[in-house]
Amino acid sequence: MAQTLPYDVTTATGEKIAFEFPLHAETQSAMRVSQLLNAVLGTLDRELRVLGNTSNGDVMQALAMALAVRTAMLHAPYQVGQELATALAANALAAAEHCERDAGAVGNA
């Protein structure tokens, strides 16, 4: 059975989003993956607060470029890294398609 990483996030607007990310068969530490994801998203949130108005497209483009940079840094033939990065991104995006969203209570309780 494939491992998954449950991951919950609360957006700046208070929306809660729950994911079940599939992990690659050769994942060495689900905990480390979670810690790195927290670090990346936390750093991104802090930077966006400082930078101010930044489009979602610009954020996504920078993240895609970061994936390309990390892929080029692998000590493996580029094609191997590209295939791995593409598969990992596709699996994560497929999980995002099925995430659960909770906008929270609306109005006065």
PDB file of N, CA and C in Angstrom:
ATOM      1  N   MET A   1       0.837  -1.185   0.000  1.00  0.00           N
ATOM      2  CA  MET A   1       0.000   0.000   0.000  1.00  0.00           C
ATOM      3  C   MET A   1       0.877   1.242   0.000  1.00  0.00           C
ATOM      4  N   ALA A   2       0.575   2.188  -0.857  1.00  0.00           N
ATOM      5  CA  ALA A   2       1.357   3.408  -0.969  1.00  0.00           C
ATOM      6  C   ALA A   2       1.138   4.298   0.250  1.00  0.00           C
ATOM      7  N   GLN A   3       2.212   4.943   0.680  1.00  0.00           N
ATOM      8  CA  GLN A   3       2.125   5.884   1.786  1.00  0.00           C
ATOM      9  C   GLN A   3       1.524   7.196   1.314  1.00  0.00           C
ATOM     10  N   THR A   4       0.816   7.852   2.216  1.00  0.00           N
ATOM     11  CA  THR A   4       0.315   9.191   1.928  1.00  0.00           C
ATOM     12  C   THR A   4       0.728  10.117   3.057  1.00  0.00           C
ATOM     13  N   LEU A   5       0.734  11.387   2.742  1.00  0.00           N
ATOM     14  CA  LEU A   5       1.040  12.415   3.718  1.00  0.00           C
ATOM     15  C   LEU A   5      -0.192  13.287   3.885  1.00  0.00           C
ATOM     16  N   PRO A   6      -0.891  13.161   5.018  1.00  0.00           N
ATOM     17  CA  PRO A   6      -1.991  14.081   5.257  1.00  0.00           C
ATOM     18  C   PRO A   6      -1.398  15.454   5.562  1.00  0.00           C
ATOM     19  N   TYR A   7      -1.976  16.491   4.974  1.00  0.00           N
ATOM     20  CA  TYR A   7      -1.434  17.832   5.177  1.00  0.00           C
ATOM     21  C   TYR A   7      -2.578  18.829   5.194  1.00  0.00           C
ATOM     22  N   ASP A   8      -2.649  19.617   6.256  1.00  0.00           N
ATOM     23  CA  ASP A   8      -3.695  20.629   6.404  1.00  0.00           C
ATOM     24  C   ASP A   8      -3.061  22.011   6.388  1.00  0.00           C
ATOM     25  N   VAL A   9      -3.754  22.938   5.767  1.00  0.00           N
ATOM     26  CA  VAL A   9      -3.284  24.316   5.712  1.00  0.00           C
ATOM     27  C   VAL A   9      -4.474  25.238   5.921  1.00  0.00           C
ATOM     28  N   THR A  10      -4.214  26.377   6.543  1.00  0.00           N
ATOM     29  CA  THR A  10      -5.228  27.413   6.680  1.00  0.00           C
ATOM     30  C   THR A  10      -4.733  28.627   5.909  1.00  0.00           C
ATOM     31  N   THR A  11      -5.536  29.101   4.973  1.00  0.00           N
ATOM     32  CA  THR A  11      -5.138  30.229   4.135  1.00  0.00           C
ATOM     33  C   THR A  11      -5.247  31.538   4.906  1.00  0.00           C
ATOM     34  N   ALA A  12      -4.724  32.596   4.314  1.00  0.00           N
ATOM     35  CA  ALA A  12      -4.792  33.922   4.932  1.00  0.00           C
ATOM     36  C   ALA A  12      -6.231  34.376   5.133  1.00  0.00           C
ATOM     37  N   THR A  13      -7.149  33.847   4.334  1.00  0.00           N
ATOM     38  CA  THR A  13      -8.562  34.220   4.465  1.00  0.00           C
ATOM     39  C   THR A  13      -9.320  33.318   5.438  1.00  0.00           C
ATOM     40  N   GLY A  14      -8.616  32.362   6.051  1.00  0.00           N
ATOM     41  CA  GLY A  14      -9.235  31.485   7.038  1.00  0.00           C
ATOM     42  C   GLY A  14      -9.794  30.188   6.487  1.00  0.00           C
ATOM     43  N   GLU A  15      -9.668  29.985   5.195  1.00  0.00           N
ATOM     44  CA  GLU A  15     -10.150  28.727   4.610  1.00  0.00           C
ATOM     45  C   GLU A  15      -9.193  27.597   4.981  1.00  0.00           C
ATOM     46  N   LYS A  16      -9.769  26.463   5.388  1.00  0.00           N
ATOM     47  CA  LYS A  16      -8.967  25.295   5.727  1.00  0.00           C
ATOM     48  C   LYS A  16      -9.011  24.320   4.561  1.00  0.00           C
ATOM     49  N   ILE A  17      -7.830  23.826   4.187  1.00  0.00           N
ATOM     50  CA  ILE A  17      -7.733  22.884   3.078  1.00  0.00           C
ATOM     51  C   ILE A  17      -6.964  21.660   3.563  1.00  0.00           C
ATOM     52  N   ALA A  18      -7.553  20.483   3.351  1.00  0.00           N
ATOM     53  CA  ALA A  18      -6.943  19.218   3.773  1.00  0.00           C
ATOM     54  C   ALA A  18      -6.556  18.399   2.550  1.00  0.00           C
ATOM     55  N   PHE A  19      -5.326  17.936   2.544  1.00  0.00           N
ATOM     56  CA  PHE A  19      -4.775  17.156   1.437  1.00  0.00           C
ATOM     57  C   PHE A  19      -4.413  15.753   1.910  1.00  0.00           C
ATOM     58  N   GLU A  20      -4.376  14.832   0.980  1.00  0.00           N
ATOM     59  CA  GLU A  20      -3.794  13.498   1.175  1.00  0.00           C
ATOM     60  C   GLU A  20      -2.806  13.316   0.027  1.00  0.00           C
ATOM     61  N   PHE A  21      -1.553  13.710   0.270  1.00  0.00           N
ATOM     62  CA  PHE A  21      -0.549  13.628  -0.785  1.00  0.00           C
ATOM     63  C   PHE A  21       0.023  12.210  -0.871  1.00  0.00           C
ATOM     64  N   PRO A  22       0.043  11.622  -2.066  1.00  0.00           N
ATOM     65  CA  PRO A  22       0.718  10.330  -2.210  1.00  0.00           C
ATOM     66  C   PRO A  22       2.225  10.555  -2.142  1.00  0.00           C
ATOM     67  N   LEU A  23       2.914   9.674  -1.468  1.00  0.00           N
ATOM     68  CA  LEU A  23       4.372   9.772  -1.382  1.00  0.00           C
ATOM     69  C   LEU A  23       5.009   8.801  -2.371  1.00  0.00           C
ATOM     70  N   HIS A  24       6.128   9.207  -2.914  1.00  0.00           N
ATOM     71  CA  HIS A  24       6.890   8.363  -3.841  1.00  0.00           C
ATOM     72  C   HIS A  24       7.312   7.090  -3.108  1.00  0.00           C
ATOM     73  N   ALA A  25       7.378   6.006  -3.808  1.00  0.00           N
ATOM     74  CA  ALA A  25       7.730   4.713  -3.208  1.00  0.00           C
ATOM     75  C   ALA A  25       9.092   4.745  -2.515  1.00  0.00           C
ATOM     76  N   GLU A  26       9.988   5.609  -2.963  1.00  0.00           N
ATOM     77  CA  GLU A  26      11.325   5.681  -2.370  1.00  0.00           C
ATOM     78  C   GLU A  26      11.479   6.823  -1.368  1.00  0.00           C
ATOM     79  N   THR A  27      10.361   7.368  -0.897  1.00  0.00           N
ATOM     80  CA  THR A  27      10.426   8.421   0.128  1.00  0.00           C
ATOM     81  C   THR A  27      11.106   7.857   1.359  1.00  0.00           C
ATOM     82  N   GLN A  28      12.117   8.550   1.848  1.00  0.00           N
ATOM     83  CA  GLN A  28      12.853   8.063   3.012  1.00  0.00           C
ATOM     84  C   GLN A  28      12.230   8.511   4.323  1.00  0.00           C
ATOM     85  N   SER A  29      11.609   9.703   4.352  1.00  0.00           N
ATOM     86  CA  SER A  29      11.041  10.204   5.606  1.00  0.00           C
ATOM     87  C   SER A  29       9.849  11.104   5.324  1.00  0.00           C
ATOM     88  N   ALA A  30       8.650  10.594   5.617  1.00  0.00           N
ATOM     89  CA  ALA A  30       7.445  11.399   5.459  1.00  0.00           C
ATOM     90  C   ALA A  30       7.508  12.611   6.388  1.00  0.00           C
ATOM     91  N   MET A  31       8.098  12.447   7.563  1.00  0.00           N
ATOM     92  CA  MET A  31       8.213  13.552   8.504  1.00  0.00           C
ATOM     93  C   MET A  31       9.092  14.662   7.912  1.00  0.00           C
ATOM     94  N   ARG A  32      10.188  14.292   7.289  1.00  0.00           N
ATOM     95  CA  ARG A  32      11.077  15.291   6.690  1.00  0.00           C
ATOM     96  C   ARG A  32      10.383  15.993   5.522  1.00  0.00           C
ATOM     97  N   VAL A  33       9.619  15.259   4.737  1.00  0.00           N
ATOM     98  CA  VAL A  33       8.858  15.868   3.644  1.00  0.00           C
ATOM     99  C   VAL A  33       7.896  16.907   4.215  1.00  0.00           C
ATOM    100  N   SER A  34       7.198  16.562   5.283  1.00  0.00           N
ATOM    101  CA  SER A  34       6.263  17.481   5.919  1.00  0.00           C
ATOM    102  C   SER A  34       6.986  18.711   6.472  1.00  0.00           C
ATOM    103  N   GLN A  35       8.127  18.498   7.111  1.00  0.00           N
ATOM    104  CA  GLN A  35       8.902  19.614   7.659  1.00  0.00           C
ATOM    105  C   GLN A  35       9.380  20.559   6.547  1.00  0.00           C
ATOM    106  N   LEU A  36       9.845  20.006   5.450  1.00  0.00           N
ATOM    107  CA  LEU A  36      10.303  20.828   4.334  1.00  0.00           C
ATOM    108  C   LEU A  36       9.145  21.605   3.705  1.00  0.00           C
ATOM    109  N   LEU A  37       7.994  20.946   3.568  1.00  0.00           N
ATOM    110  CA  LEU A  37       6.819  21.624   3.020  1.00  0.00           C
ATOM    111  C   LEU A  37       6.409  22.777   3.932  1.00  0.00           C
ATOM    112  N   ASN A  38       6.402  22.552   5.248  1.00  0.00           N
ATOM    113  CA  ASN A  38       6.104  23.631   6.192  1.00  0.00           C
ATOM    114  C   ASN A  38       7.092  24.782   6.047  1.00  0.00           C
ATOM    115  N   ALA A  39       8.363  24.461   5.903  1.00  0.00           N
ATOM    116  CA  ALA A  39       9.393  25.492   5.784  1.00  0.00           C
ATOM    117  C   ALA A  39       9.215  26.307   4.501  1.00  0.00           C
ATOM    118  N   VAL A  40       8.964  25.624   3.396  1.00  0.00           N
ATOM    119  CA  VAL A  40       8.780  26.318   2.113  1.00  0.00           C
ATOM    120  C   VAL A  40       7.561  27.232   2.168  1.00  0.00           C
ATOM    121  N   LEU A  41       6.430  26.696   2.633  1.00  0.00           N
ATOM    122  CA  LEU A  41       5.214  27.500   2.670  1.00  0.00           C
ATOM    123  C   LEU A  41       5.311  28.628   3.694  1.00  0.00           C
ATOM    124  N   GLY A  42       5.958  28.370   4.831  1.00  0.00           N
ATOM    125  CA  GLY A  42       6.144  29.408   5.839  1.00  0.00           C
ATOM    126  C   GLY A  42       7.014  30.551   5.326  1.00  0.00           C
ATOM    127  N   THR A  43       8.106  30.201   4.661  1.00  0.00           N
ATOM    128  CA  THR A  43       8.986  31.220   4.078  1.00  0.00           C
ATOM    129  C   THR A  43       8.247  32.005   3.012  1.00  0.00           C
ATOM    130  N   LEU A  44       7.499  31.323   2.191  1.00  0.00           N
ATOM    131  CA  LEU A  44       6.728  31.983   1.138  1.00  0.00           C
ATOM    132  C   LEU A  44       5.720  32.964   1.743  1.00  0.00           C
ATOM    133  N   ASP A  45       4.999  32.546   2.772  1.00  0.00           N
ATOM    134  CA  ASP A  45       4.033  33.430   3.429  1.00  0.00           C
ATOM    135  C   ASP A  45       4.713  34.676   3.999  1.00  0.00           C
ATOM    136  N   ARG A  46       5.862  34.489   4.666  1.00  0.00           N
ATOM    137  CA  ARG A  46       6.586  35.636   5.241  1.00  0.00           C
ATOM    138  C   ARG A  46       7.038  36.598   4.150  1.00  0.00           C
ATOM    139  N   GLU A  47       7.571  36.062   3.071  1.00  0.00           N
ATOM    140  CA  GLU A  47       8.045  36.912   1.970  1.00  0.00           C
ATOM    141  C   GLU A  47       6.902  37.673   1.314  1.00  0.00           C
ATOM    142  N   LEU A  48       5.773  37.018   1.143  1.00  0.00           N
ATOM    143  CA  LEU A  48       4.630  37.680   0.512  1.00  0.00           C
ATOM    144  C   LEU A  48       4.085  38.810   1.387  1.00  0.00           C
ATOM    145  N   ARG A  49       4.169  38.649   2.705  1.00  0.00           N
ATOM    146  CA  ARG A  49       3.735  39.740   3.590  1.00  0.00           C
ATOM    147  C   ARG A  49       4.641  40.962   3.403  1.00  0.00           C
ATOM    148  N   VAL A  50       5.939  40.739   3.178  1.00  0.00           N
ATOM    149  CA  VAL A  50       6.891  41.835   2.988  1.00  0.00           C
ATOM    150  C   VAL A  50       6.759  42.438   1.590  1.00  0.00           C
ATOM    151  N   LEU A  51       6.635  41.585   0.585  1.00  0.00           N
ATOM    152  CA  LEU A  51       6.590  42.045  -0.805  1.00  0.00           C
ATOM    153  C   LEU A  51       5.296  42.768  -1.142  1.00  0.00           C
ATOM    154  N   GLY A  52       4.234  42.412  -0.463  1.00  0.00           N
ATOM    155  CA  GLY A  52       2.952  43.031  -0.768  1.00  0.00           C
ATOM    156  C   GLY A  52       2.283  42.351  -1.947  1.00  0.00           C
ATOM    157  N   ASN A  53       1.515  43.121  -2.677  1.00  0.00           N
ATOM    158  CA  ASN A  53       0.681  42.598  -3.768  1.00  0.00           C
ATOM    159  C   ASN A  53       1.515  41.806  -4.784  1.00  0.00           C
ATOM    160  N   THR A  54       1.326  40.500  -4.791  1.00  0.00           N
ATOM    161  CA  THR A  54       2.025  39.604  -5.712  1.00  0.00           C
ATOM    162  C   THR A  54       0.995  38.639  -6.281  1.00  0.00           C
ATOM    163  N   SER A  55       1.001  38.465  -7.579  1.00  0.00           N
ATOM    164  CA  SER A  55      -0.010  37.607  -8.199  1.00  0.00           C
ATOM    165  C   SER A  55       0.266  36.132  -7.916  1.00  0.00           C
ATOM    166  N   ASN A  56      -0.808  35.352  -7.878  1.00  0.00           N
ATOM    167  CA  ASN A  56      -0.668  33.905  -7.708  1.00  0.00           C
ATOM    168  C   ASN A  56       0.140  33.295  -8.842  1.00  0.00           C
ATOM    169  N   GLY A  57      -0.016  33.839 -10.046  1.00  0.00           N
ATOM    170  CA  GLY A  57       0.749  33.334 -11.184  1.00  0.00           C
ATOM    171  C   GLY A  57       2.246  33.524 -10.989  1.00  0.00           C
ATOM    172  N   ASP A  58       2.643  34.670 -10.438  1.00  0.00           N
ATOM    173  CA  ASP A  58       4.061  34.913 -10.178  1.00  0.00           C
ATOM    174  C   ASP A  58       4.597  33.952  -9.120  1.00  0.00           C
ATOM    175  N   VAL A  59       3.792  33.693  -8.100  1.00  0.00           N
ATOM    176  CA  VAL A  59       4.199  32.750  -7.049  1.00  0.00           C
ATOM    177  C   VAL A  59       4.371  31.354  -7.642  1.00  0.00           C
ATOM    178  N   MET A  60       3.388  30.916  -8.419  1.00  0.00           N
ATOM    179  CA  MET A  60       3.462  29.575  -9.004  1.00  0.00           C
ATOM    180  C   MET A  60       4.640  29.456  -9.970  1.00  0.00           C
ATOM    181  N   GLN A  61       4.909  30.531 -10.727  1.00  0.00           N
ATOM    182  CA  GLN A  61       6.040  30.511 -11.663  1.00  0.00           C
ATOM    183  C   GLN A  61       7.357  30.377 -10.898  1.00  0.00           C
ATOM    184  N   ALA A  62       7.509  31.107  -9.798  1.00  0.00           N
ATOM    185  CA  ALA A  62       8.731  31.012  -9.000  1.00  0.00           C
ATOM    186  C   ALA A  62       8.901  29.613  -8.418  1.00  0.00           C
ATOM    187  N   LEU A  63       7.799  29.014  -7.964  1.00  0.00           N
ATOM    188  CA  LEU A  63       7.883  27.657  -7.419  1.00  0.00           C
ATOM    189  C   LEU A  63       8.251  26.643  -8.502  1.00  0.00           C
ATOM    190  N   ALA A  64       7.695  26.811  -9.691  1.00  0.00           N
ATOM    191  CA  ALA A  64       8.044  25.919 -10.810  1.00  0.00           C
ATOM    192  C   ALA A  64       9.522  26.063 -11.161  1.00  0.00           C
ATOM    193  N   MET A  65      10.011  27.289 -11.132  1.00  0.00           N
ATOM    194  CA  MET A  65      11.430  27.520 -11.415  1.00  0.00           C
ATOM    195  C   MET A  65      12.312  26.908 -10.337  1.00  0.00           C
ATOM    196  N   ALA A  66      11.862  26.975  -9.073  1.00  0.00           N
ATOM    197  CA  ALA A  66      12.617  26.353  -7.984  1.00  0.00           C
ATOM    198  C   ALA A  66      12.700  24.840  -8.188  1.00  0.00           C
ATOM    199  N   LEU A  67      11.622  24.235  -8.653  1.00  0.00           N
ATOM    200  CA  LEU A  67      11.645  22.804  -8.959  1.00  0.00           C
ATOM    201  C   LEU A  67      12.649  22.507 -10.068  1.00  0.00           C
ATOM    202  N   ALA A  68      12.684  23.367 -11.074  1.00  0.00           N
ATOM    203  CA  ALA A  68      13.649  23.182 -12.166  1.00  0.00           C
ATOM    204  C   ALA A  68      15.089  23.314 -11.672  1.00  0.00           C
ATOM    205  N   VAL A  69      15.322  24.286 -10.801  1.00  0.00           N
ATOM    206  CA  VAL A  69      16.673  24.472 -10.252  1.00  0.00           C
ATOM    207  C   VAL A  69      17.092  23.249  -9.449  1.00  0.00           C
ATOM    208  N   ARG A  70      16.198  22.763  -8.575  1.00  0.00           N
ATOM    209  CA  ARG A  70      16.535  21.587  -7.769  1.00  0.00           C
ATOM    210  C   ARG A  70      16.745  20.359  -8.656  1.00  0.00           C
ATOM    211  N   THR A  71      15.985  20.255  -9.724  1.00  0.00           N
ATOM    212  CA  THR A  71      16.144  19.137 -10.662  1.00  0.00           C
ATOM    213  C   THR A  71      17.516  19.190 -11.315  1.00  0.00           C
ATOM    214  N   ALA A  72      17.944  20.375 -11.733  1.00  0.00           N
ATOM    215  CA  ALA A  72      19.257  20.522 -12.363  1.00  0.00           C
ATOM    216  C   ALA A  72      20.391  20.256 -11.382  1.00  0.00           C
ATOM    217  N   MET A  73      20.139  20.412 -10.094  1.00  0.00           N
ATOM    218  CA  MET A  73      21.169  20.200  -9.071  1.00  0.00           C
ATOM    219  C   MET A  73      21.394  18.726  -8.745  1.00  0.00           C
ATOM    220  N   LEU A  74      20.496  17.851  -9.174  1.00  0.00           N
ATOM    221  CA  LEU A  74      20.649  16.421  -8.890  1.00  0.00           C
ATOM    222  C   LEU A  74      21.896  15.868  -9.562  1.00  0.00           C
ATOM    223  N   HIS A  75      22.544  14.963  -8.888  1.00  0.00           N
ATOM    224  CA  HIS A  75      23.698  14.269  -9.473  1.00  0.00           C
ATOM    225  C   HIS A  75      23.193  13.012 -10.171  1.00  0.00           C
ATOM    226  N   ALA A  76      22.500  13.249 -11.266  1.00  0.00           N
ATOM    227  CA  ALA A  76      21.915  12.172 -12.074  1.00  0.00           C
ATOM    228  C   ALA A  76      21.733  12.744 -13.472  1.00  0.00           C
ATOM    229  N   PRO A  77      21.582  11.886 -14.464  1.00  0.00           N
ATOM    230  CA  PRO A  77      21.295  12.409 -15.802  1.00  0.00           C
ATOM    231  C   PRO A  77      20.041  13.291 -15.755  1.00  0.00           C
ATOM    232  N   TYR A  78      20.063  14.390 -16.487  1.00  0.00           N
ATOM    233  CA  TYR A  78      18.962  15.342 -16.431  1.00  0.00           C
ATOM    234  C   TYR A  78      17.623  14.670 -16.704  1.00  0.00           C
ATOM    235  N   GLN A  79      17.579  13.765 -17.678  1.00  0.00           N
ATOM    236  CA  GLN A  79      16.322  13.088 -18.036  1.00  0.00           C
ATOM    237  C   GLN A  79      15.721  12.352 -16.845  1.00  0.00           C
ATOM    238  N   VAL A  80      16.570  11.736 -16.019  1.00  0.00           N
ATOM    239  CA  VAL A  80      16.091  11.016 -14.828  1.00  0.00           C
ATOM    240  C   VAL A  80      15.450  12.000 -13.853  1.00  0.00           C
ATOM    241  N   GLY A  81      16.116  13.112 -13.591  1.00  0.00           N
ATOM    242  CA  GLY A  81      15.575  14.125 -12.691  1.00  0.00           C
ATOM    243  C   GLY A  81      14.306  14.749 -13.228  1.00  0.00           C
ATOM    244  N   GLN A  82      14.286  15.005 -14.524  1.00  0.00           N
ATOM    245  CA  GLN A  82      13.096  15.608 -15.135  1.00  0.00           C
ATOM    246  C   GLN A  82      11.899  14.674 -15.020  1.00  0.00           C
ATOM    247  N   GLU A  83      12.097  13.397 -15.269  1.00  0.00           N
ATOM    248  CA  GLU A  83      10.999  12.435 -15.153  1.00  0.00           C
ATOM    249  C   GLU A  83      10.497  12.350 -13.713  1.00  0.00           C
ATOM    250  N   LEU A  84      11.414  12.357 -12.744  1.00  0.00           N
ATOM    251  CA  LEU A  84      11.029  12.300 -11.346  1.00  0.00           C
ATOM    252  C   LEU A  84      10.255  13.568 -10.957  1.00  0.00           C
ATOM    253  N   ALA A  85      10.783  14.738 -11.311  1.00  0.00           N
ATOM    254  CA  ALA A  85      10.131  16.006 -10.969  1.00  0.00           C
ATOM    255  C   ALA A  85       8.746  16.094 -11.600  1.00  0.00           C
ATOM    256  N   THR A  86       8.626  15.670 -12.839  1.00  0.00           N
ATOM    257  CA  THR A  86       7.340  15.700 -13.532  1.00  0.00           C
ATOM    258  C   THR A  86       6.329  14.777 -12.864  1.00  0.00           C
ATOM    259  N   ALA A  87       6.771  13.575 -12.514  1.00  0.00           N
ATOM    260  CA  ALA A  87       5.870  12.615 -11.858  1.00  0.00           C
ATOM    261  C   ALA A  87       5.453  13.109 -10.475  1.00  0.00           C
ATOM    262  N   LEU A  88       6.398  13.651  -9.704  1.00  0.00           N
ATOM    263  CA  LEU A  88       6.072  14.147  -8.372  1.00  0.00           C
ATOM    264  C   LEU A  88       5.096  15.325  -8.445  1.00  0.00           C
ATOM    265  N   ALA A  89       5.341  16.244  -9.371  1.00  0.00           N
ATOM    266  CA  ALA A  89       4.447  17.401  -9.519  1.00  0.00           C
ATOM    267  C   ALA A  89       3.050  16.950  -9.958  1.00  0.00           C
ATOM    268  N   ALA A  90       2.988  16.023 -10.902  1.00  0.00           N
ATOM    269  CA  ALA A  90       1.688  15.540 -11.382  1.00  0.00           C
ATOM    270  C   ALA A  90       0.908  14.855 -10.259  1.00  0.00           C
ATOM    271  N   ASN A  91       1.582  14.061  -9.438  1.00  0.00           N
ATOM    272  CA  ASN A  91       0.915  13.378  -8.327  1.00  0.00           C
ATOM    273  C   ASN A  91       0.421  14.368  -7.279  1.00  0.00           C
ATOM    274  N   ALA A  92       1.225  15.380  -6.977  1.00  0.00           N
ATOM    275  CA  ALA A  92       0.817  16.387  -5.998  1.00  0.00           C
ATOM    276  C   ALA A  92      -0.369  17.190  -6.525  1.00  0.00           C
ATOM    277  N   LEU A  93      -0.337  17.551  -7.800  1.00  0.00           N
ATOM    278  CA  LEU A  93      -1.457  18.304  -8.382  1.00  0.00           C
ATOM    279  C   LEU A  93      -2.729  17.462  -8.424  1.00  0.00           C
ATOM    280  N   ALA A  94      -2.590  16.164  -8.679  1.00  0.00           N
ATOM    281  CA  ALA A  94      -3.762  15.282  -8.673  1.00  0.00           C
ATOM    282  C   ALA A  94      -4.372  15.229  -7.275  1.00  0.00           C
ATOM    283  N   ALA A  95      -3.518  15.218  -6.241  1.00  0.00           N
ATOM    284  CA  ALA A  95      -4.025  15.220  -4.866  1.00  0.00           C
ATOM    285  C   ALA A  95      -4.741  16.534  -4.559  1.00  0.00           C
ATOM    286  N   ALA A  96      -4.211  17.638  -5.083  1.00  0.00           N
ATOM    287  CA  ALA A  96      -4.834  18.950  -4.852  1.00  0.00           C
ATOM    288  C   ALA A  96      -6.226  19.017  -5.473  1.00  0.00           C
ATOM    289  N   GLU A  97      -6.416  18.312  -6.566  1.00  0.00           N
ATOM    290  CA  GLU A  97      -7.731  18.293  -7.216  1.00  0.00           C
ATOM    291  C   GLU A  97      -8.789  17.703  -6.285  1.00  0.00           C
ATOM    292  N   HIS A  98      -8.369  16.832  -5.380  1.00  0.00           N
ATOM    293  CA  HIS A  98      -9.310  16.129  -4.516  1.00  0.00           C
ATOM    294  C   HIS A  98      -9.229  16.587  -3.052  1.00  0.00           C
ATOM    295  N   CYS A  99      -8.621  17.738  -2.809  1.00  0.00           N
ATOM    296  CA  CYS A  99      -8.514  18.223  -1.431  1.00  0.00           C
ATOM    297  C   CYS A  99      -9.893  18.618  -0.909  1.00  0.00           C
ATOM    298  N   GLU A 100      -9.990  18.654   0.401  1.00  0.00           N
ATOM    299  CA  GLU A 100     -11.244  19.051   1.046  1.00  0.00           C
ATOM    300  C   GLU A 100     -11.105  20.476   1.539  1.00  0.00           C
ATOM    301  N   ARG A 101     -12.094  21.312   1.192  1.00  0.00           N
ATOM    302  CA  ARG A 101     -12.069  22.719   1.569  1.00  0.00           C
ATOM    303  C   ARG A 101     -13.159  22.998   2.594  1.00  0.00           C
ATOM    304  N   ASP A 102     -12.798  23.825   3.587  1.00  0.00           N
ATOM    305  CA  ASP A 102     -13.749  24.252   4.606  1.00  0.00           C
ATOM    306  C   ASP A 102     -13.581  25.750   4.791  1.00  0.00           C
ATOM    307  N   ALA A 103     -14.554  26.499   4.289  1.00  0.00           N
ATOM    308  CA  ALA A 103     -14.479  27.950   4.379  1.00  0.00           C
ATOM    309  C   ALA A 103     -14.781  28.444   5.784  1.00  0.00           C
ATOM    310  N   GLY A 104     -15.199  27.557   6.679  1.00  0.00           N
ATOM    311  CA  GLY A 104     -15.515  27.954   8.042  1.00  0.00           C
ATOM    312  C   GLY A 104     -16.898  28.538   8.137  1.00  0.00           C
ATOM    313  N   ALA A 105     -17.208  28.998   9.315  1.00  0.00           N
ATOM    314  CA  ALA A 105     -18.533  29.581   9.551  1.00  0.00           C
ATOM    315  C   ALA A 105     -18.654  30.922   8.835  1.00  0.00           C
ATOM    316  N   VAL A 106     -19.803  31.148   8.269  1.00  0.00           N
ATOM    317  CA  VAL A 106     -20.088  32.404   7.579  1.00  0.00           C
ATOM    318  C   VAL A 106     -21.130  33.168   8.375  1.00  0.00           C
ATOM    319  N   GLY A 107     -20.911  34.446   8.567  1.00  0.00           N
ATOM    320  CA  GLY A 107     -21.883  35.256   9.299  1.00  0.00           C
ATOM    321  C   GLY A 107     -21.660  35.180  10.799  1.00  0.00           C
ATOM    322  N   ASN A 108     -22.624  35.623  11.568  1.00  0.00           N
ATOM    323  CA  ASN A 108     -22.528  35.616  13.025  1.00  0.00           C
ATOM    324  C   ASN A 108     -22.991  34.276  13.569  1.00  0.00           C
ATOM    325  N   ALA A 109     -22.223  33.780  14.513  1.00  0.00           N
ATOM    326  CA  ALA A 109     -22.575  32.498  15.116  1.00  0.00           C
ATOM    327  C   ALA A 109     -23.386  32.684  16.368  1.00  0.00           C
TER     328      ALA A 109
END
